[in-house]
Tab-separated table of C-alpha atoms in Angstrom:
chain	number	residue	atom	x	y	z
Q	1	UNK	CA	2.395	-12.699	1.011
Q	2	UNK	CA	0.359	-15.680	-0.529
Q	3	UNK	CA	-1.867	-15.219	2.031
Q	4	UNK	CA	-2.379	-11.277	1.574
Q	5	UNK	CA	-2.742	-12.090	-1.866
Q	6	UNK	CA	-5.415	-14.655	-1.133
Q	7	UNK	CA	-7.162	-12.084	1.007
Q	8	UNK	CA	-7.347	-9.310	-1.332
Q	9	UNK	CA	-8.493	-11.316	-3.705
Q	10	UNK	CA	-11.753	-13.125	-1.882
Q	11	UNK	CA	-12.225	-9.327	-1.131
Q	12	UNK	CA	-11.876	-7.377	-4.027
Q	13	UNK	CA	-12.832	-10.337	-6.444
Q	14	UNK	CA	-9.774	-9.257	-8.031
Q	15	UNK	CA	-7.330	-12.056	-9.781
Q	16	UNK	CA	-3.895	-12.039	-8.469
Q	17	UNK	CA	-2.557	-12.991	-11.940
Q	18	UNK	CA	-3.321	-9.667	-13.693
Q	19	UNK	CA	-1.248	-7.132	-13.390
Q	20	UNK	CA	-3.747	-4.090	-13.106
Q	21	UNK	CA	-4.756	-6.373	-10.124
Q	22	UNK	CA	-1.785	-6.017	-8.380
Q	23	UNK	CA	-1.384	-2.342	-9.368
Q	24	UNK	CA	-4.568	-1.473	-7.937
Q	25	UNK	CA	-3.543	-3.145	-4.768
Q	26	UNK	CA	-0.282	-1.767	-4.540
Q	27	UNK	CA	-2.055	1.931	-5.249
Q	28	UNK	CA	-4.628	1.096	-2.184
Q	29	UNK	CA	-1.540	0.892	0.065
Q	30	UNK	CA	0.377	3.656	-0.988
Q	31	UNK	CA	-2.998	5.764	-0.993
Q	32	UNK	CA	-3.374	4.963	2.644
Protein backbone atom coordinates (compact mmCIF):
# COMPACT_ATOMS: atom_id res chain seq x y z
CA UNK A 1 0.00 0.00 0.00
CA UNK A 2 3.09 2.27 0.86
CA UNK A 3 4.06 1.83 -2.39
CA UNK A 4 0.59 2.80 -4.11
CA UNK A 5 0.68 5.57 -1.89
CA UNK A 6 4.13 6.57 -3.03
CA UNK A 7 2.94 6.29 -6.59
CA UNK A 8 -0.03 8.38 -6.45
CA UNK A 9 1.66 10.77 -4.89
CA UNK A 10 4.90 11.39 -7.41
CA UNK A 11 1.81 11.42 -9.80
CA UNK A 12 -0.73 13.52 -8.61
CA UNK A 13 1.74 15.74 -6.49
CA UNK A 14 -0.71 15.02 -3.94
CA UNK A 15 0.53 14.53 -0.06
CA UNK A 16 -0.45 11.30 1.40
CA UNK A 17 -0.86 12.97 4.84
CA UNK A 18 -3.98 15.04 4.00
CA UNK A 19 -6.96 13.65 4.12
CA UNK A 20 -8.73 15.29 1.00
CA UNK A 21 -5.62 13.54 -0.55
CA UNK A 22 -6.63 10.31 0.20
CA UNK A 23 -10.32 11.07 -0.49
CA UNK A 24 -9.62 12.13 -3.85
CA UNK A 25 -7.77 8.95 -4.42
CA UNK A 26 -10.15 6.75 -2.98
CA UNK A 27 -13.00 8.72 -5.28
CA UNK A 28 -10.61 8.03 -8.53
CA UNK A 29 -11.04 4.31 -7.78
CA UNK A 30 -14.48 4.06 -7.03
CA UNK A 31 -15.15 6.42 -10.16
CA UNK A 32 -13.46 3.87 -12.31
Amino acid sequence: MDGLIKTVTNTFGLDPAEPGSIFLFCGRRSDE
